mmCIF file with all atom_site columns, C-alpha atoms in Angstrom:
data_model
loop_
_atom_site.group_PDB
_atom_site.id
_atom_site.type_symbol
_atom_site.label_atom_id
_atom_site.label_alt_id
_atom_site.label_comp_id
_atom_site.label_asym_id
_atom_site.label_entity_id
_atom_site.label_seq_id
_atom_site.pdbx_PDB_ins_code
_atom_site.Cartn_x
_atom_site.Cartn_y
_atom_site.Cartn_z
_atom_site.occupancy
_atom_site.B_iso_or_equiv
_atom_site.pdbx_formal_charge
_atom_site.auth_seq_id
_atom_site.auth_comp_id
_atom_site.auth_asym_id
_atom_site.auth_atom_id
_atom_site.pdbx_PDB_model_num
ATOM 1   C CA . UNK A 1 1   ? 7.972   -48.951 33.544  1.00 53.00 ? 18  UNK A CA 1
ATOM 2   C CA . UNK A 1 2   ? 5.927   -49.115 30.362  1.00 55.00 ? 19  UNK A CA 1
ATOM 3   C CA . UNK A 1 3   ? 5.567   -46.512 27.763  1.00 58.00 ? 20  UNK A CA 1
ATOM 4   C CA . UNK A 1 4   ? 2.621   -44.623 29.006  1.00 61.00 ? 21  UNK A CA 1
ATOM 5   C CA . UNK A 1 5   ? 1.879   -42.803 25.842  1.00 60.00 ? 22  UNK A CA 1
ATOM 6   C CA . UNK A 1 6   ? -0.576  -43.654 23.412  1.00 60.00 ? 23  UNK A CA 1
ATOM 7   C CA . UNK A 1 7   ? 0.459   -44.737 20.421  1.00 57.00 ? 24  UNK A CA 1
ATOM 8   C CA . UNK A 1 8   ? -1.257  -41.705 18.493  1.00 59.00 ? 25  UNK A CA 1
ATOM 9   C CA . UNK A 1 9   ? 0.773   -38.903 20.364  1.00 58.00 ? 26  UNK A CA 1
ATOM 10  C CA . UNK A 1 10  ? 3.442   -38.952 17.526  1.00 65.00 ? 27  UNK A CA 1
ATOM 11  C CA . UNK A 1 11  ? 1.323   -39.464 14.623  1.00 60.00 ? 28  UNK A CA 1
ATOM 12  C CA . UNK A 1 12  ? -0.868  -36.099 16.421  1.00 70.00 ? 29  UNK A CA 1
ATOM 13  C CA . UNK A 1 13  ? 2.550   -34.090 16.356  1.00 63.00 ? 30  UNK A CA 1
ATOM 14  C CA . UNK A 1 14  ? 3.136   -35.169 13.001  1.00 70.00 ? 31  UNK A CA 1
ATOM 15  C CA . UNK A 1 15  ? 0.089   -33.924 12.146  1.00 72.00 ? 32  UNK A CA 1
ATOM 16  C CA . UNK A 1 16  ? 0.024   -30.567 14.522  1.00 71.00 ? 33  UNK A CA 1
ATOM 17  C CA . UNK A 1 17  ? 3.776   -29.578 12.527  1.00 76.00 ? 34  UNK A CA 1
ATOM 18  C CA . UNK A 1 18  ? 2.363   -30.337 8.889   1.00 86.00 ? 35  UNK A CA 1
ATOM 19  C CA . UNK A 1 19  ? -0.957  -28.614 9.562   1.00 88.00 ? 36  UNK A CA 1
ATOM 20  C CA . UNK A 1 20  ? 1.462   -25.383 10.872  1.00 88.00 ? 37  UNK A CA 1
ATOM 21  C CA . UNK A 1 21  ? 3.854   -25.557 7.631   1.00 92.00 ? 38  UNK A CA 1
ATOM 22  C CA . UNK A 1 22  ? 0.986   -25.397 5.121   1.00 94.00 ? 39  UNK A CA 1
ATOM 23  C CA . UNK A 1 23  ? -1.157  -22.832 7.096   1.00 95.00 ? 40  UNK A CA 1
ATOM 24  C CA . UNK A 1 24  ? 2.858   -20.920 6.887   1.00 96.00 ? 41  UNK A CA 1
ATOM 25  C CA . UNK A 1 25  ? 2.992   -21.972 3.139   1.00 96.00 ? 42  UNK A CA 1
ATOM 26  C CA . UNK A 1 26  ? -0.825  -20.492 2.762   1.00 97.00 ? 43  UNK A CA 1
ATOM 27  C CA . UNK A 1 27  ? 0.456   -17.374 4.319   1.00 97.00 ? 44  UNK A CA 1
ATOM 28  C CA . UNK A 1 28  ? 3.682   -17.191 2.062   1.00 97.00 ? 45  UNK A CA 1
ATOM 29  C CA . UNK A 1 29  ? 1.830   -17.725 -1.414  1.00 98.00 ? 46  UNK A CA 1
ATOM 30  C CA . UNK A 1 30  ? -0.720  -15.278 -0.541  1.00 97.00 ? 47  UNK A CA 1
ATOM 31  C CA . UNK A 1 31  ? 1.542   -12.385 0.451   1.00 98.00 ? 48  UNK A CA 1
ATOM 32  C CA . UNK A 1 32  ? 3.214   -12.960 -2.338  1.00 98.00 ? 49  UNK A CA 1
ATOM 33  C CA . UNK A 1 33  ? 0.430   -13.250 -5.041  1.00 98.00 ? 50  UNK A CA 1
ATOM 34  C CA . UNK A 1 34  ? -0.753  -10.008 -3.508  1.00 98.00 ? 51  UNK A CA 1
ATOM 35  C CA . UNK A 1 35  ? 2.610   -8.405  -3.633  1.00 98.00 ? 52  UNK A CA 1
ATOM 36  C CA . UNK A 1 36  ? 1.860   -9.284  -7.517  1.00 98.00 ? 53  UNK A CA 1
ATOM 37  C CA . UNK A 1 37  ? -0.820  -7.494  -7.424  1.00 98.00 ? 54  UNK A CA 1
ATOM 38  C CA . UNK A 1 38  ? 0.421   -4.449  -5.629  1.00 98.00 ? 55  UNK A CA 1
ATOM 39  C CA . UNK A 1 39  ? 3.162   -4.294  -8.613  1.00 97.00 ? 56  UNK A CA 1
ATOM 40  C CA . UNK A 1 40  ? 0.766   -4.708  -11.107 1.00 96.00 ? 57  UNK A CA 1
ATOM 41  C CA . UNK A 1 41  ? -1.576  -2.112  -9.876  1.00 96.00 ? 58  UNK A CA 1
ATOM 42  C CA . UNK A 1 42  ? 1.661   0.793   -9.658  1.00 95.00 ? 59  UNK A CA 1
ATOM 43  C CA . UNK A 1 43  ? 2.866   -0.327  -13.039 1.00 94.00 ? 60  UNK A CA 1
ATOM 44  C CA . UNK A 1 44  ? -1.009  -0.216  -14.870 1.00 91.00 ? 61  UNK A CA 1
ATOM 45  C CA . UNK A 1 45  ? -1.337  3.921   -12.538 1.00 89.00 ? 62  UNK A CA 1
ATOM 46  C CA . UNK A 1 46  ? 1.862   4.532   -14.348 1.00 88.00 ? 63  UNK A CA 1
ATOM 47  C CA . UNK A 1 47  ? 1.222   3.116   -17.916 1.00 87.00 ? 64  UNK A CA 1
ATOM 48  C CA . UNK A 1 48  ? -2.217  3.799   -19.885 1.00 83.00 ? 65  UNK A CA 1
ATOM 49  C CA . UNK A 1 49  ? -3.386  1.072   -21.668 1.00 79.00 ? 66  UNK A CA 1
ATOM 50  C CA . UNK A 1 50  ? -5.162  1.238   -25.622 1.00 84.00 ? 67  UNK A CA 1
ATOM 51  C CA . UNK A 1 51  ? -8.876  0.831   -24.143 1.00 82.00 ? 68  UNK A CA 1
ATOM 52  C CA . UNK A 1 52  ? -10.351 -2.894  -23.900 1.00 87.00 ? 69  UNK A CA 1
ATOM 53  C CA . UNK A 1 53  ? -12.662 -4.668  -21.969 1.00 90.00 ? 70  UNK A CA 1
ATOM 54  C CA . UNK A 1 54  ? -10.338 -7.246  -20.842 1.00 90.00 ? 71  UNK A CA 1
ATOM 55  C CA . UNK A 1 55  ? -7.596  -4.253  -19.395 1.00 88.00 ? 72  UNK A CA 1
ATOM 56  C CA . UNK A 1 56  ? -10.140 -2.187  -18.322 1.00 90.00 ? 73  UNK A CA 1
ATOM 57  C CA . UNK A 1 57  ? -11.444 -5.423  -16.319 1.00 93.00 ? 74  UNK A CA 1
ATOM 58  C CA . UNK A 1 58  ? -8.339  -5.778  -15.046 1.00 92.00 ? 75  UNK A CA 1
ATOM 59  C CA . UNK A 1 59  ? -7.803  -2.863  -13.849 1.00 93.00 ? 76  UNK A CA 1
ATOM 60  C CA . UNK A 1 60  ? -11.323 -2.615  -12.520 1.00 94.00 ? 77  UNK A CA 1
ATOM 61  C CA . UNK A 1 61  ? -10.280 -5.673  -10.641 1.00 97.00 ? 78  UNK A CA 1
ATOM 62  C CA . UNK A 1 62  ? -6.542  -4.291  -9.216  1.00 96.00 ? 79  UNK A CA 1
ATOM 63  C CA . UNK A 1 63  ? -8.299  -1.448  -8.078  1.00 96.00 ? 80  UNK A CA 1
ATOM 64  C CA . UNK A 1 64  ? -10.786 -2.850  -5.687  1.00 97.00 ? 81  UNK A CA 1
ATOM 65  C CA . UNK A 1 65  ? -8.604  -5.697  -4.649  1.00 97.00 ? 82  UNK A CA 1
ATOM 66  C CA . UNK A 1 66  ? -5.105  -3.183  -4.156  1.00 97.00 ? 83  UNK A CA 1
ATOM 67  C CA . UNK A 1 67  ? -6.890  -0.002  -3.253  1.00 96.00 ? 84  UNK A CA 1
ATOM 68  C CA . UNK A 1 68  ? -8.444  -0.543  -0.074  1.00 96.00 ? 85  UNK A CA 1
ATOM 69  C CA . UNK A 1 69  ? -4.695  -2.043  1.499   1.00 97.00 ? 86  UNK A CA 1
ATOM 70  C CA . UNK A 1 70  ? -2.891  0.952   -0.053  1.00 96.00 ? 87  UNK A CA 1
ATOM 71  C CA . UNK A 1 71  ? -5.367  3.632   1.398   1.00 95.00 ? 88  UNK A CA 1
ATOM 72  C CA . UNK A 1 72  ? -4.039  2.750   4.793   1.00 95.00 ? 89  UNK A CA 1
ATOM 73  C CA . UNK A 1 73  ? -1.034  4.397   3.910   1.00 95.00 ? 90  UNK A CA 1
ATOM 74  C CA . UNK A 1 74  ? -1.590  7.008   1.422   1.00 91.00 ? 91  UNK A CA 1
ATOM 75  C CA . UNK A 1 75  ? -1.432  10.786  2.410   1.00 87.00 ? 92  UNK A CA 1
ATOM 76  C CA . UNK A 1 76  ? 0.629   9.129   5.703   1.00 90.00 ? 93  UNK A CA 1
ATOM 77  C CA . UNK A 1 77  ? 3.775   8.529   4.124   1.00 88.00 ? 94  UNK A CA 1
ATOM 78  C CA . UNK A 1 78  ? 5.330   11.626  2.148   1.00 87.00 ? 95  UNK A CA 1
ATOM 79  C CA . UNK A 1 79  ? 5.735   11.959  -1.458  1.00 87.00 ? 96  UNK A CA 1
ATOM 80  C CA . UNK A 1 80  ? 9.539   12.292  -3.806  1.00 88.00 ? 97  UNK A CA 1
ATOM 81  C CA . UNK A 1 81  ? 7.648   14.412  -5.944  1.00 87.00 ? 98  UNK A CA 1
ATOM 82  C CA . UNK A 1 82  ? 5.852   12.372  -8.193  1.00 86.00 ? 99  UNK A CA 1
ATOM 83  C CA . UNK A 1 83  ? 6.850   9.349   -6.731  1.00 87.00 ? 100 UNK A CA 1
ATOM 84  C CA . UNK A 1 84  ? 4.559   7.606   -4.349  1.00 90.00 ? 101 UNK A CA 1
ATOM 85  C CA . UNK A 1 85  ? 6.135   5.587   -2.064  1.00 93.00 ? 102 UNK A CA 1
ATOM 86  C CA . UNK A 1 86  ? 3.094   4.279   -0.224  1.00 94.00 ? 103 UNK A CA 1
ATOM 87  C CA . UNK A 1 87  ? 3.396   0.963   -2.383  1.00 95.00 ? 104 UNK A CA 1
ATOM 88  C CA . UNK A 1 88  ? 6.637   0.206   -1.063  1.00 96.00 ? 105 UNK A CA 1
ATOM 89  C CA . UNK A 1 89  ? 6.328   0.959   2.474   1.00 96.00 ? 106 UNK A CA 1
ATOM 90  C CA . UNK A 1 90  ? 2.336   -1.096  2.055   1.00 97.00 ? 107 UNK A CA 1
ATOM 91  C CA . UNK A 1 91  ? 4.934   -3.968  0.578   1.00 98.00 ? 108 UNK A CA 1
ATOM 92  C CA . UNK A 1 92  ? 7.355   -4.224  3.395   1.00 98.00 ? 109 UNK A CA 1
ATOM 93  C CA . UNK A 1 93  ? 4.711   -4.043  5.900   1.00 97.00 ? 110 UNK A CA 1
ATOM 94  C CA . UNK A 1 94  ? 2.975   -6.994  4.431   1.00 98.00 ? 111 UNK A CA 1
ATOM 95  C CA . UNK A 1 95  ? 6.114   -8.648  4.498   1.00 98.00 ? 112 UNK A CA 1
ATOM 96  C CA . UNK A 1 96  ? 7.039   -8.358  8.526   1.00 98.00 ? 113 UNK A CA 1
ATOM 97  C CA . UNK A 1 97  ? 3.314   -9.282  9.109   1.00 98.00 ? 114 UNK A CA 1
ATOM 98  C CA . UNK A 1 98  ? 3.567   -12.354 7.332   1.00 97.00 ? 115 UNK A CA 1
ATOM 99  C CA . UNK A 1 99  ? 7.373   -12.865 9.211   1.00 97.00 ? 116 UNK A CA 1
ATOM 100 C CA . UNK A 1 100 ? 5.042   -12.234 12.332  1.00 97.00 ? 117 UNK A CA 1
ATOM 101 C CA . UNK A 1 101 ? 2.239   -15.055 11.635  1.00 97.00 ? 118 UNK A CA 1
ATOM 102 C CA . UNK A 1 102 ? 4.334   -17.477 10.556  1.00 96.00 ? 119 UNK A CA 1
ATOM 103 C CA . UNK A 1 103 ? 6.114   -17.177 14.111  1.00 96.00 ? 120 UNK A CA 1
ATOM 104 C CA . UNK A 1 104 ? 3.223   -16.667 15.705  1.00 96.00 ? 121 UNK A CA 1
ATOM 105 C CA . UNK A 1 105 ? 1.438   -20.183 13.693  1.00 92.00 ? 122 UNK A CA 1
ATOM 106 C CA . UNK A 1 106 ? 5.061   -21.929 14.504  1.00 89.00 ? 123 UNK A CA 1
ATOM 107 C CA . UNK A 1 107 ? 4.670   -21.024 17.876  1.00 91.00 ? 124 UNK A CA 1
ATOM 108 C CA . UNK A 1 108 ? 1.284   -21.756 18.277  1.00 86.00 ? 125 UNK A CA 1
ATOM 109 C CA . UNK A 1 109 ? 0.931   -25.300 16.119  1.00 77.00 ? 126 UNK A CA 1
#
C-alpha cells in the first residue's frame, strides 16, 4: 500500500511545534520582563530618588504599567507590618499562569 500522506503533513507539524515553542518563548520573556518591572517598581516605593525628569518618567511609567496587576491583590493579602507582600504573591501567580499557558499552547499546538 502506498504512503497515503501528503508530502506536507511533516513539514505542517514541523511548523505547528515551532509556532507553539516561540508563542511559549513569547510567554516566558514577557513574564519575565514584567517580573522586572514588578521589582523595579517595589525597589523605586522603597527608595526616593533626587528629583529628575528621566526618574520621575520612570516611575510615571512603572506605575501605570505595575499598578493596575498589583491592585488585584492589594488589601487581599495581609501585611508583616510594613512589609507588603502583595508583590510577591502578584509574582508567583504570574509565574503558575505562565506554567499554565505554556501547557495549555503545548497542548493545544
Amino acid at each position: 500500500m502506498a504512503n497515503t500522506r501528503p508530502m506536507g503533513a511533516y513539514a505542517t507539524l514541523g511548523l505547528l511545534a515551532d509556532t507553539a515553542s516561540a508563542l511559549q518563548n513569547f510567554v516566558n520573556v514577557f513574564v519575565a520582563i514584567y517580573i522586572l518591572f514588578i521589582f523595579a517598581y517595589v525597589l523605586l516605593s522603597w527608595i526616593q530618588l533626587p528629583y529628575s525628569t528621566v526618574a520621575a518618567t520612570l516611575q510615571r511609567f512603572l506605575d501605570e504599567v505595575c499598578r493596575p496587576y498589583l491592585g488585584l491583590f492589594r488589601g487581599r493579602i495581609p501585611t508583616l507590618g510594613p512589609l507588603d507582600l502583595s508583590p510577591i504573591v502578584a509574582v508567583v501567580v504570574l509565574l503558575v499562569a505562565a506554567e499554565i499557558v505554556n501547557a495549555l499552547i503545548g497542548a493545544l499546538l
